[in-house]
Coordinates of C-alpha atoms and ligand atoms in Angstrom, one line a residue:
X37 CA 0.0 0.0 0.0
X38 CA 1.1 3.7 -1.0
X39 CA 1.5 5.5 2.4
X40 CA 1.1 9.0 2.6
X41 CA 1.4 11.2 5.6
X42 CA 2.3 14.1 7.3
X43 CA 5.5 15.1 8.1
X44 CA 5.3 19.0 9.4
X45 CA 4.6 20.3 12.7
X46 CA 0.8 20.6 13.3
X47 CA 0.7 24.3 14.8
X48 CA -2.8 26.1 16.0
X49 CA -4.2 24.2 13.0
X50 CA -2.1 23.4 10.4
X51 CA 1.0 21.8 9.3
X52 CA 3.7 24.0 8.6
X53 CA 7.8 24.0 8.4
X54 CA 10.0 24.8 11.1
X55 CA 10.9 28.5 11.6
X56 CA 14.1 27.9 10.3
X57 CA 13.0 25.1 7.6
X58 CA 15.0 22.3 9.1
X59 CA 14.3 19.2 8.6
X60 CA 16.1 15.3 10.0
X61 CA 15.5 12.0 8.5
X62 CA 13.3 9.6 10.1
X63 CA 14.6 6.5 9.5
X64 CA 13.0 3.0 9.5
X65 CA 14.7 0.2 11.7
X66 CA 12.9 -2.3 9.5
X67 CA 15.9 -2.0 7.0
X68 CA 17.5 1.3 7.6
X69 CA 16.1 3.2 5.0
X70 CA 14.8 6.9 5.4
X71 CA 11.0 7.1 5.5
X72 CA 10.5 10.7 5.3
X73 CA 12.1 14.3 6.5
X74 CA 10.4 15.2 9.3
X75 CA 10.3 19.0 10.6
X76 CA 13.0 19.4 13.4
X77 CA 11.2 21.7 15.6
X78 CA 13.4 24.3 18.1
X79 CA 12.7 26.8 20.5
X80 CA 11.1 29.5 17.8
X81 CA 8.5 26.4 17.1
X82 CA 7.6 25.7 20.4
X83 CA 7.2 29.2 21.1
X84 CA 5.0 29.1 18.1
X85 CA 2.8 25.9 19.7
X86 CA 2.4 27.6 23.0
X87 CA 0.9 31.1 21.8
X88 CA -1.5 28.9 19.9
X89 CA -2.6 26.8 22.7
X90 CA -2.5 29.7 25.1
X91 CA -4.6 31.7 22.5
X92 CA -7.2 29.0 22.6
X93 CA -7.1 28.0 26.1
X94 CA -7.9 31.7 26.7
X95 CA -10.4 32.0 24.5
X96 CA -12.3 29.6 26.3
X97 CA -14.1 27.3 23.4
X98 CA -12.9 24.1 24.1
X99 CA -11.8 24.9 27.6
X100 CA -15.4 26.3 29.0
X101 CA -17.1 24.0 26.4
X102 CA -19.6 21.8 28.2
X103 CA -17.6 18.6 28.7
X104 CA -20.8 16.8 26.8
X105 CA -19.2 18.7 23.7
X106 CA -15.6 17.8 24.7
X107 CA -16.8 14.4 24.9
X108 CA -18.4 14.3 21.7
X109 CA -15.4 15.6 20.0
X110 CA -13.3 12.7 21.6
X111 CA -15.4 10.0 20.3
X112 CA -15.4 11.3 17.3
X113 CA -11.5 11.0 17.5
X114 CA -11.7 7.6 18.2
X115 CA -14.7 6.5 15.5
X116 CA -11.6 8.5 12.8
X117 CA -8.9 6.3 14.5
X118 CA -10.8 3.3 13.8
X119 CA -11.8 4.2 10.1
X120 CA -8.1 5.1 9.9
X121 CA -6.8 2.1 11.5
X122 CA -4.8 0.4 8.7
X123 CA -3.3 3.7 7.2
X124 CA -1.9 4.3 10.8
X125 CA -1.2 0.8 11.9
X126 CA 1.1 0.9 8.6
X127 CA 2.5 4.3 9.9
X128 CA 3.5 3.0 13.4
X129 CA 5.0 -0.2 12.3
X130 CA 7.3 1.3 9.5
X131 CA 8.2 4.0 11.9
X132 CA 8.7 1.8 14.9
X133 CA 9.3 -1.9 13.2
X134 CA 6.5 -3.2 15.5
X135 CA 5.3 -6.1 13.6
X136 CA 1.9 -5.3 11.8
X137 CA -0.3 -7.0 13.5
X138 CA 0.5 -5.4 16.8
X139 CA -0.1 -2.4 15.0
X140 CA -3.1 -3.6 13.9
X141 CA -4.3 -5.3 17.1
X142 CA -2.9 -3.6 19.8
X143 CA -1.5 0.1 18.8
X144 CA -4.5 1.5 16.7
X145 CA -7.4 0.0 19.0
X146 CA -5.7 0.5 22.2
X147 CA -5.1 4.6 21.4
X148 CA -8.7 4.7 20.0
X149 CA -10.4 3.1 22.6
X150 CA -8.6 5.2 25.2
X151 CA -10.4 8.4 23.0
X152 CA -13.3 6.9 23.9
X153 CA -13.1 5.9 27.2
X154 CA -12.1 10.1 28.3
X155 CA -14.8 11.4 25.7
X156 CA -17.5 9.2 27.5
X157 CA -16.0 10.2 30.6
X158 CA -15.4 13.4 31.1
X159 CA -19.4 14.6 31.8
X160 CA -20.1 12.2 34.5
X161 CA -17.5 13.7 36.7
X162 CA -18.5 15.8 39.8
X163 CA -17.4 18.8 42.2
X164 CA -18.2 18.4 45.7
X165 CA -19.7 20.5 48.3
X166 CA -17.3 20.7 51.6
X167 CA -18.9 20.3 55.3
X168 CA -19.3 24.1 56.1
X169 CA -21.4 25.6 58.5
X170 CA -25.4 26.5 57.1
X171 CA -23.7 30.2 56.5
X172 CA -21.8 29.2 53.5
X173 CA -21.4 27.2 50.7
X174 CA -18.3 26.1 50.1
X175 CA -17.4 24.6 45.8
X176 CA -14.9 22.5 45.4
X177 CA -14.1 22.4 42.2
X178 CA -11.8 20.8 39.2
X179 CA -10.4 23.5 36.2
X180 CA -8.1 22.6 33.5
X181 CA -4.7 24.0 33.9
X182 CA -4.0 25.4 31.0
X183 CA -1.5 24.8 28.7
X184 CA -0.5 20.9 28.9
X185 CA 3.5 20.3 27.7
X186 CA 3.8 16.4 26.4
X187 CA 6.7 14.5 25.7
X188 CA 6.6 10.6 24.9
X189 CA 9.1 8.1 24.0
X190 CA 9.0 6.0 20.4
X191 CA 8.5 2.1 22.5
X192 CA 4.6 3.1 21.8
X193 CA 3.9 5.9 20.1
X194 CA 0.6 6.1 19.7
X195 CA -0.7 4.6 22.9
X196 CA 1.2 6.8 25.3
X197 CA 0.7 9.8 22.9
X198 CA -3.2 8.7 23.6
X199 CA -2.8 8.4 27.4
X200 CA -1.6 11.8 27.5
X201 CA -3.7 13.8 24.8
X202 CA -6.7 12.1 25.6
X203 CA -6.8 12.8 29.9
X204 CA -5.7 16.0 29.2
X205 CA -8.0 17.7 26.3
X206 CA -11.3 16.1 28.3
X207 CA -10.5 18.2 30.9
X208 CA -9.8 21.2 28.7
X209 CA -6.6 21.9 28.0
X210 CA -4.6 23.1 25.5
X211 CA -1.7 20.8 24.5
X212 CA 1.9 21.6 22.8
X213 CA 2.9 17.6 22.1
X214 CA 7.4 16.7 21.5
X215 CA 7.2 13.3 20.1
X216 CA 10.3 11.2 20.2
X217 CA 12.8 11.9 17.2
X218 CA 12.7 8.0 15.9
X219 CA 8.8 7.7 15.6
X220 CA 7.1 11.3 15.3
X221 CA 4.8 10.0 12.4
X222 CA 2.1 8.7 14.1
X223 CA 1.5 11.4 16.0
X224 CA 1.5 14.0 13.1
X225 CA -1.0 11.9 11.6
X226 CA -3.9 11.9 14.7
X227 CA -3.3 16.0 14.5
X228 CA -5.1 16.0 11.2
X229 CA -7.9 14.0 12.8
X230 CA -8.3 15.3 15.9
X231 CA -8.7 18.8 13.7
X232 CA -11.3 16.8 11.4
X233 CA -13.3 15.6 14.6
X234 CA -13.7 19.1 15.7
X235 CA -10.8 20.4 18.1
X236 CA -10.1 23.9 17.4
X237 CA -7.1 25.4 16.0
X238 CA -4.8 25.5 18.8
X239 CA -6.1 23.1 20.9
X240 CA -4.1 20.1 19.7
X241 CA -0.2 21.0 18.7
X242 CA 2.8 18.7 17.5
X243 CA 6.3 19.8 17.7
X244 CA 8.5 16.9 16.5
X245 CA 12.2 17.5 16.7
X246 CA 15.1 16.5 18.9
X247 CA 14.7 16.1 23.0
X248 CA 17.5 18.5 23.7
X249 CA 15.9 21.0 20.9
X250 CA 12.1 20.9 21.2
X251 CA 11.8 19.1 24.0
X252 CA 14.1 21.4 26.2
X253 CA 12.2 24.5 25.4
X254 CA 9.5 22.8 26.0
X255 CA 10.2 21.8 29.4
X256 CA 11.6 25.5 30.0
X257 CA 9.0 27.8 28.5
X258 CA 8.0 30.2 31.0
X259 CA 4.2 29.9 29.8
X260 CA 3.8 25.8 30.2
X261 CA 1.6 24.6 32.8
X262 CA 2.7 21.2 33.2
X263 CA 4.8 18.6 31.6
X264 CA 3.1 15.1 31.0
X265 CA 6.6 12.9 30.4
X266 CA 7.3 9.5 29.6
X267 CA 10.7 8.3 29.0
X268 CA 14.0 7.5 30.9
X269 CA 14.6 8.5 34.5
X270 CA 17.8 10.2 33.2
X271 CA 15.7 13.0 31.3
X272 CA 12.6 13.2 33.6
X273 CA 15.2 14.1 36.1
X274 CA 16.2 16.7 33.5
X275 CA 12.4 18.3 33.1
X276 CA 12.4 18.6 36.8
X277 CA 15.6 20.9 36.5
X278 CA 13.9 22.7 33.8
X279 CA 10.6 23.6 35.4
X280 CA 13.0 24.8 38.4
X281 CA 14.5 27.0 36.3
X282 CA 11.8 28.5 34.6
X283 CA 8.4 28.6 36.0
X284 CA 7.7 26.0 38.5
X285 CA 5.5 24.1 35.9
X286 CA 3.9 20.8 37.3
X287 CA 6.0 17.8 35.9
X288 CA 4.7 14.0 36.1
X289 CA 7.0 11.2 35.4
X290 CA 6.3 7.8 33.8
X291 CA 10.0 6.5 33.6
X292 CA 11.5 2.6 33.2
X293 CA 11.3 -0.1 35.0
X294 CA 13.0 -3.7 35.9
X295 CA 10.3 -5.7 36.4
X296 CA 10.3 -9.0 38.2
X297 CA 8.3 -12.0 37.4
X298 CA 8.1 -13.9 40.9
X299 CA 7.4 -17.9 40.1
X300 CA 6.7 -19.5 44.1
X301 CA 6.5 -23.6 44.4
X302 CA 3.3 -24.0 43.9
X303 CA 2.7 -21.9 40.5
X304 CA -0.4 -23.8 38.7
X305 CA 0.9 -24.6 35.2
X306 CA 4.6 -23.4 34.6
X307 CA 3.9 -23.9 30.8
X308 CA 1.6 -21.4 31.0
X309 CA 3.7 -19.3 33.5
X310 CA 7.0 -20.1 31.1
X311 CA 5.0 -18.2 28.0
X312 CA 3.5 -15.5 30.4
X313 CA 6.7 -14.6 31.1
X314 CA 7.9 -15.0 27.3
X315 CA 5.4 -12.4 26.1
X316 CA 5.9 -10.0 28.8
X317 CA 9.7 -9.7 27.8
X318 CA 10.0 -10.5 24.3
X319 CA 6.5 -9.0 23.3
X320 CA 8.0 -5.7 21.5
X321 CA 11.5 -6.7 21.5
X322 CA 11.2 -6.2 24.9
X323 CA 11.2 -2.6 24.6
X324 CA 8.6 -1.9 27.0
X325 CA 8.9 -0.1 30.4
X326 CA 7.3 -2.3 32.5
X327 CA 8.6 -5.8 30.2
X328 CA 9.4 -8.7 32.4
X329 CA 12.9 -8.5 32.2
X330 CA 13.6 -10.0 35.8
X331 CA 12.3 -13.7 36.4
X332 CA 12.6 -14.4 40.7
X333 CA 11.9 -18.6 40.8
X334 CA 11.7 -20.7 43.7
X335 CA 14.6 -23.0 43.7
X336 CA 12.3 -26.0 44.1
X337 CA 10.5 -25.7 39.8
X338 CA 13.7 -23.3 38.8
X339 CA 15.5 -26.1 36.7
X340 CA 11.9 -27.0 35.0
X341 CA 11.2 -23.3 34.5
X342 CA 14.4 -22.6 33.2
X343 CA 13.9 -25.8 30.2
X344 CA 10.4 -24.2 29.6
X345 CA 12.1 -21.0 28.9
X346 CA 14.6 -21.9 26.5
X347 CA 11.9 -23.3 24.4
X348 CA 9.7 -20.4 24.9
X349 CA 12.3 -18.1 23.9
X350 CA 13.0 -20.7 20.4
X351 CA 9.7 -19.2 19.5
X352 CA 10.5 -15.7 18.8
X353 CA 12.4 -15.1 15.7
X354 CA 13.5 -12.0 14.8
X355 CA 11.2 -11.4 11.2
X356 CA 10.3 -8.6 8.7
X357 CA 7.3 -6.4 11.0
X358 CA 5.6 -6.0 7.7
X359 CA 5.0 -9.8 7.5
X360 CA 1.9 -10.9 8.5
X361 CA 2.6 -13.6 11.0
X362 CA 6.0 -11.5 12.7
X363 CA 5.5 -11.4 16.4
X364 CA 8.9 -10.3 17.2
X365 CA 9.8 -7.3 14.8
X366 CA 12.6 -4.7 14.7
X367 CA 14.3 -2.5 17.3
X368 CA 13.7 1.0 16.7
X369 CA 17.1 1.9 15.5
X370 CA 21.0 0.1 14.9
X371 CA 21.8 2.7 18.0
X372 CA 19.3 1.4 20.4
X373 CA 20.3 -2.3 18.9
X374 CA 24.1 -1.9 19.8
X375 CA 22.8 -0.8 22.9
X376 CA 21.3 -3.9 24.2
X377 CA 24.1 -5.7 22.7
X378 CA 26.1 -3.9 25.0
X379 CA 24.7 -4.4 28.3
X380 CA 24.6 -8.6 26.8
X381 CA 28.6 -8.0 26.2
X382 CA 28.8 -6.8 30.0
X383 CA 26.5 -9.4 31.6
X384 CA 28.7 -12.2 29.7
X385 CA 32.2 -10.2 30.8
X386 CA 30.5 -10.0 34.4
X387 CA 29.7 -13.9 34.4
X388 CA 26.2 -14.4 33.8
X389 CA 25.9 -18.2 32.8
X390 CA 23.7 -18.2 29.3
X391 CA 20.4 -20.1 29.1
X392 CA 19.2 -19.2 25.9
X393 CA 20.6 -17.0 22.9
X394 CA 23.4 -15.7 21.0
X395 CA 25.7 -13.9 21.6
X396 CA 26.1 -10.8 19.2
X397 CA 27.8 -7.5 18.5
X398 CA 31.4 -9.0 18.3
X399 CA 31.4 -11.7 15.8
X400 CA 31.7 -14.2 18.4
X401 CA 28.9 -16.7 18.6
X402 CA 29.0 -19.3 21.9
X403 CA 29.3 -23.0 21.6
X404 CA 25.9 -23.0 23.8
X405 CA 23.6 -20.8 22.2
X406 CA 21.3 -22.4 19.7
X407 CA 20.5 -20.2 17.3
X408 CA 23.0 -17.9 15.0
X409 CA 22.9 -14.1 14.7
X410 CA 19.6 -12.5 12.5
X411 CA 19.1 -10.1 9.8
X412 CA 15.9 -10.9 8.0
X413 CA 15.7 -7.8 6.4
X414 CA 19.1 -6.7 5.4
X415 CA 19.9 -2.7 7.1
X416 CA 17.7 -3.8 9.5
X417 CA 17.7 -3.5 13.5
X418 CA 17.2 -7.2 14.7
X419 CA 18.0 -9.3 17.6
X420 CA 16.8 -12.8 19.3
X421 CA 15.6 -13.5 22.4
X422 CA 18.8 -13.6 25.2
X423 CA 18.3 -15.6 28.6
X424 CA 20.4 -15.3 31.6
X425 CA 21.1 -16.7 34.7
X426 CA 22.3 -14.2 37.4
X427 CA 21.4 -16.4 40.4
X428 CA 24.9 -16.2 41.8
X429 CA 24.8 -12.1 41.7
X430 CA 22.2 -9.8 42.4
X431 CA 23.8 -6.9 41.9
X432 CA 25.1 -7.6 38.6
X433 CA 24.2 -5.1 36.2
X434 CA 22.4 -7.0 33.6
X435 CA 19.9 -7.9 36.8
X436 CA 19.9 -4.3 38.4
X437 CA 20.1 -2.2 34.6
X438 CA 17.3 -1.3 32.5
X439 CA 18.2 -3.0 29.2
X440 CA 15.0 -2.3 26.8
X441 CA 15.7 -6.0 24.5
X442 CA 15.0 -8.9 24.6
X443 CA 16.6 -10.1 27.5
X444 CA 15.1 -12.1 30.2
X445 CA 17.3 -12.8 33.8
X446 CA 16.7 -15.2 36.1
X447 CA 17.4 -15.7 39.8
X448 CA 16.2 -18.5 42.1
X449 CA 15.6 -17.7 45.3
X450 CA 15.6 -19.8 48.6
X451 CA 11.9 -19.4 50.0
X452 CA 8.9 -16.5 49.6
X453 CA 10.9 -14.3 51.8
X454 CA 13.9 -14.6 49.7
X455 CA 12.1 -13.8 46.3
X456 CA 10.7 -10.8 47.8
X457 CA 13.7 -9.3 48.4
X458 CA 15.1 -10.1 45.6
X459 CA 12.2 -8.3 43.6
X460 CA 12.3 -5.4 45.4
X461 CA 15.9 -5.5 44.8
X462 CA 16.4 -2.9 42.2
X463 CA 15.8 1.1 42.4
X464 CA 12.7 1.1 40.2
X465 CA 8.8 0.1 41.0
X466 CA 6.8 0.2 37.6
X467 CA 5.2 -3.1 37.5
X468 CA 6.0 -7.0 39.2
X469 CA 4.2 -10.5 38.9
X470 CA 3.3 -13.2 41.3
X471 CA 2.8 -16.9 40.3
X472 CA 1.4 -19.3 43.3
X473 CA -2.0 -20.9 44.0
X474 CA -1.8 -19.6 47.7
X475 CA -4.2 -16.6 47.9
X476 CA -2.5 -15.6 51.3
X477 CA 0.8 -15.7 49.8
X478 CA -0.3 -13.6 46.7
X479 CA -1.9 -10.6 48.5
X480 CA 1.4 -10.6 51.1
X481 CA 3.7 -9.8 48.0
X482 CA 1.3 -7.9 46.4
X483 CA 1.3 -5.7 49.2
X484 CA 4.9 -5.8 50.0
X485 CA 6.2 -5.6 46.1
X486 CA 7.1 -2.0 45.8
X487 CA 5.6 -1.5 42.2
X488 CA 2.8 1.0 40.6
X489 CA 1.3 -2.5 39.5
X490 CA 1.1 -6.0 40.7
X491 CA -0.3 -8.9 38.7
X492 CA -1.3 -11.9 40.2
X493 CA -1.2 -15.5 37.8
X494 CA -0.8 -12.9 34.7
X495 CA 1.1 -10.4 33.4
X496 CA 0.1 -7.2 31.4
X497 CA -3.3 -7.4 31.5
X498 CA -4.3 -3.6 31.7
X499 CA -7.9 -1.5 30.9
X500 CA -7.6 2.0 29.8
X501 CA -9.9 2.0 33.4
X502 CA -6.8 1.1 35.7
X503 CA -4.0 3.3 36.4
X504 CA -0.5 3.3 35.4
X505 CA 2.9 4.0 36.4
X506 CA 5.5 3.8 39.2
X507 CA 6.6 4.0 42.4
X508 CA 10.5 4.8 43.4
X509 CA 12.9 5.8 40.3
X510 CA 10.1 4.4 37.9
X511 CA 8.3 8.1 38.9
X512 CA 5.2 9.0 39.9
X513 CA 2.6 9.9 37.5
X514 CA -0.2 7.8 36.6
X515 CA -1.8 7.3 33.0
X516 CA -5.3 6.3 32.5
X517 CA -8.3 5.8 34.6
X518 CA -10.4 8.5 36.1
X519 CA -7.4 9.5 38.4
X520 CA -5.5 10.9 35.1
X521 CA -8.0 13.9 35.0
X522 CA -7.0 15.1 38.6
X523 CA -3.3 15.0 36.8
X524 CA -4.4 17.6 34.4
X525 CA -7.2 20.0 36.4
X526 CA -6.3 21.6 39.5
X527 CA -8.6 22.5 42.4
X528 CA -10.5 25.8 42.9
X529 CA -12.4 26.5 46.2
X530 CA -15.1 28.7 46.0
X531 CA -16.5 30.1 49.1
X532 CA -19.8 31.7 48.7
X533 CA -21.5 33.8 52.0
X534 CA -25.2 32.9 52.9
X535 CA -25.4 35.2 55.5
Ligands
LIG244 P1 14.2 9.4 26.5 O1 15.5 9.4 25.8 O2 14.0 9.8 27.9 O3 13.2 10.2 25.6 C1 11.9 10.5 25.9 C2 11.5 11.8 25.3 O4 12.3 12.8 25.9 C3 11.7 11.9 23.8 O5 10.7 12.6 23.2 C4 13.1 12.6 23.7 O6 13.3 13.3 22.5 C5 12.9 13.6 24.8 N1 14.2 14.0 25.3 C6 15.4 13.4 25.2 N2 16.4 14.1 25.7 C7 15.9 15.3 26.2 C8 16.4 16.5 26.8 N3 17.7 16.6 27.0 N4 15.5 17.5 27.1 C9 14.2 17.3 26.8 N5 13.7 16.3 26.2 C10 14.5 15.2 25.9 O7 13.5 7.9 26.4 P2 13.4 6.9 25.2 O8 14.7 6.4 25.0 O9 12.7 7.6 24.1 O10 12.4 5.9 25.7 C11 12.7 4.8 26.5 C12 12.5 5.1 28.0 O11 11.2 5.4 28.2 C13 12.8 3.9 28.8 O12 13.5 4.2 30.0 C14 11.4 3.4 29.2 O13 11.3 2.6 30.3 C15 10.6 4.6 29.3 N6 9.2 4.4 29.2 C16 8.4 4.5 30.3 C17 7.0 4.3 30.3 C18 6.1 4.4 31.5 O14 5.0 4.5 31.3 N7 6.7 4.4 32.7 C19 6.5 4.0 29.0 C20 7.3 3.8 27.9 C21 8.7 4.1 28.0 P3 14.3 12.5 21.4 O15 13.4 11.5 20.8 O16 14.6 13.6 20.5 O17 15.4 12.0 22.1
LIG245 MG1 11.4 6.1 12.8

């Protein structure tokens, strides 16, 4: 199929060049070739984005709106996503090398129905009256804050762009969206429909360009109200800074994660635990913030999980995304690919015994790994599954790191005690599992496992109704669920004398 889209920065309405008419290439990891030039937004951009929203917030049209209308609009976002769906589930896969179907099945329908779920929302939400004495009557109240600053990463385009846009134009803002450099076309793309189901000019912005460019002017413009960010704790750490320095603005983080897969004794069916916890590492090459990438097992079923691994693992071969029947699909670029090879190089220089993979990156391919180093698509950025045991060091880096691949550790532990430890044993808290038939012993870890989610006998099952995100260096925002409108209104108080 011809594909045709966007490739300017949507500004209070339309697409248009950067002030200073520069341009990168996006690049596809699917075979390295260059998929479009793509405007490369800067500081005279963003300025641009945020007079427009600010213009429109002020104005009052979508932000005073009756949420009914807001709502409306939204749906209507989400009924264009839908009739959209394959033009943009071929977008997101050539720009991210997600395999198709994921695209298809998980990508498009996910970020529509999360349109939805807001726009059906937002006018069943309440104020509340406070306790006060019979002289007064005391509002309490939610308002949009104004002018809403997102910047997302390129693991899911789409869906986290969605989490953020949709939360925070229910509730009224204005938004002034950075996507990531490697997968900005996507998001160009919803502007044009969001426009078409009715947001007015301003409403909806998209600045793509380069983090330290548009995204740090974002994060420092005096006239932001908040920064929604998703990304690596390195640069949320950064848009803190930034809103110190400029204006104070609100900042919410959604950063990575290292999370553990706890497998007790008495897990019911370790086949069905062993391809659990194949999915929720290799599903997306892994590049997921809260993948699996940590397996804790009880020393009693760790030899049989370990054997149930390896052959899980066999079943994720690298393959063209554009193929039909890929489930395991590119990295998003040859950087981020000799990335992950690197922290594999380390965890075999540190001692981390293989279970299952090869070893790439320096010609060097070891006598135990089973399968031989992938291209399928020649220029393209492609890696098998990797399996480690780090039982005899939990501090090694490859256990403590986040990697973003396809790499799976494991460490057995002693007894329940142990393995809880050991899970809680890194400095992030995004998301953990527990396998075990013992209800007691499932809602003890559940409570005690420092993560923003805990799944009990499964692992990434999520609802655009449930929150999202993380506890210690994981951050502290939270995506979705009724809870994401307080994270873009603020309170107002409105005391009114009876007397
Ligand atoms: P990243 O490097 O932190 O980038 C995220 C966004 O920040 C991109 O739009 C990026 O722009 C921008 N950025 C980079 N440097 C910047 C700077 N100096 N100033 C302002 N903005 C800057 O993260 P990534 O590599 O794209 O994504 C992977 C990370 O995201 C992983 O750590 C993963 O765990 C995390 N993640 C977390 C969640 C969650 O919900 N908790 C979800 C998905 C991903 P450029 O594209 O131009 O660099
Ligand atoms: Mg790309």
């Amino acid at each position: 199929m011809t594909l045709t889209f966007p490739t300017e920065a949507f500004i209070n309405g339309r697409y248009v060049a950067a002030a200073d008419g520069r341009t990168y290439e996006c690049v596809t990891p699917r075979d390295g070739s260059v998929l479009a030039s793509v405007t490369r937004g800067d500081t005279a951009d963003i300025s641009r984005a945020v007079a427009a929203a600010r213009r429109a917030f002020d104005a009052g049209d979508w932000a005073y709106a009756d949420p009914a209308q807001r709502g409306r609009v939204l749906i209507r976002m989400s009924e264009l996503l839908f009739e959209h769906a394959e033009r943009l589930a071929q977008i997101e896969s050539r720009d991210t090398g997600h395999p198709i179907s994921d695209a298809r099945n998980v990508d498009v329908p996910g970020a529509a129905r999360c349109f939805a779920w807001y726009g059906q929302a937002v006018d069943k939400v309440y104020g509340e009256i406070a306790p006060t004495a019979g002289d007064a009557l005391a509002l309490i109240g939610r308002e949009p804050l104004g002018v809403v600053g997102a910047v997302v990463p390129w693991n899911y385009p789409l869906i986290i762009t969605a989490w953020k846009l949709a939360p925070a134009l229910a509730a009224g803002n204005s938004v002034v969206l950075k996507p990531a450099e490697q997968s900005p076309l996507s998001a160009l793309a919803l502007a044009e429909l969001a426009a078409e189901a009715g947001i007015p000019d301003g409403v909806l912005n998209v600045v793509p360009g380069f983090g330290e460019e548009a995204g740090q002017a974002l994060g420092r413009h005096p006239d932001v109200d908040k920064v929604a960010f998703t990304g690596s704790v390195e640069v949320g750490r950064l848009f803190q800074r930034y809103a110190g320095e400029s204006n104070g603005k609100q900042v919410s983080l959604e950063l990575g994660g290292k999370s553990p897969q706890v497998v007790l004794a008495d897990a019911a069916d370790l086949q069905a635990v062993a391809e659990a916890i194949g999915w929720g590492i290799f599903y997306n090459a892994g590049q997921t913030c809260h993948a699996g990438s940590r397996v804790v097992v009880h020393e009693a079923v760790a030899d049989e999980l370990r054997e149930r691994l390896r052959s899980v693992a066999a079943g994720f071969v690298p393959a063209d995304p554009a193929a039909e029947d890929t489930i395991l699909g590119a990295l998003i670029s040859a950087e981020h690919l000799e990335s992950v090879r690197g922290h594999v190089r380390r965890a075999r220089d540190d001692g981390a015994a293989i279970v299952y993979g090869e070893w790439t990156g320096d010609g060097h391919v070891d006598p135990t790994a089973q399968v031989a180093p992938v291209a399928p698509v020649a220029g393209g950025a492609y890696m098998g599954p990797i399996v480690l045991d780090s039982s005899d060091d939990p501090a090694r880096a490859i256990v403590q790191d986040e990697v973003f691949g396809p790499v799976l550790t494991i460490q057995t532990a002693r007894d329940v005690d142990h393995a809880l430890q050991l899970a809680n044993d890194t400095r992030y808290g995004l998301a953990a599992a527990v396998w075990t038939r013992d209800v007691s012993t499932a809602g003890r870890l559940a409570r005690r496992l420092r993560a923003g989610t805990v799944w009990v006998n499964t692992f990434d099952a999520s609802s655009v109704a449930t929150p999202f995100g993380g506890m210690r260096d994981s951050g502290h925002g939270r995506d979705r669920s009724l809870h994401a409108l307080d994270a873009y209104t603020q309170l107002k108080t409105t005391w009114i004398s009876l007397t």
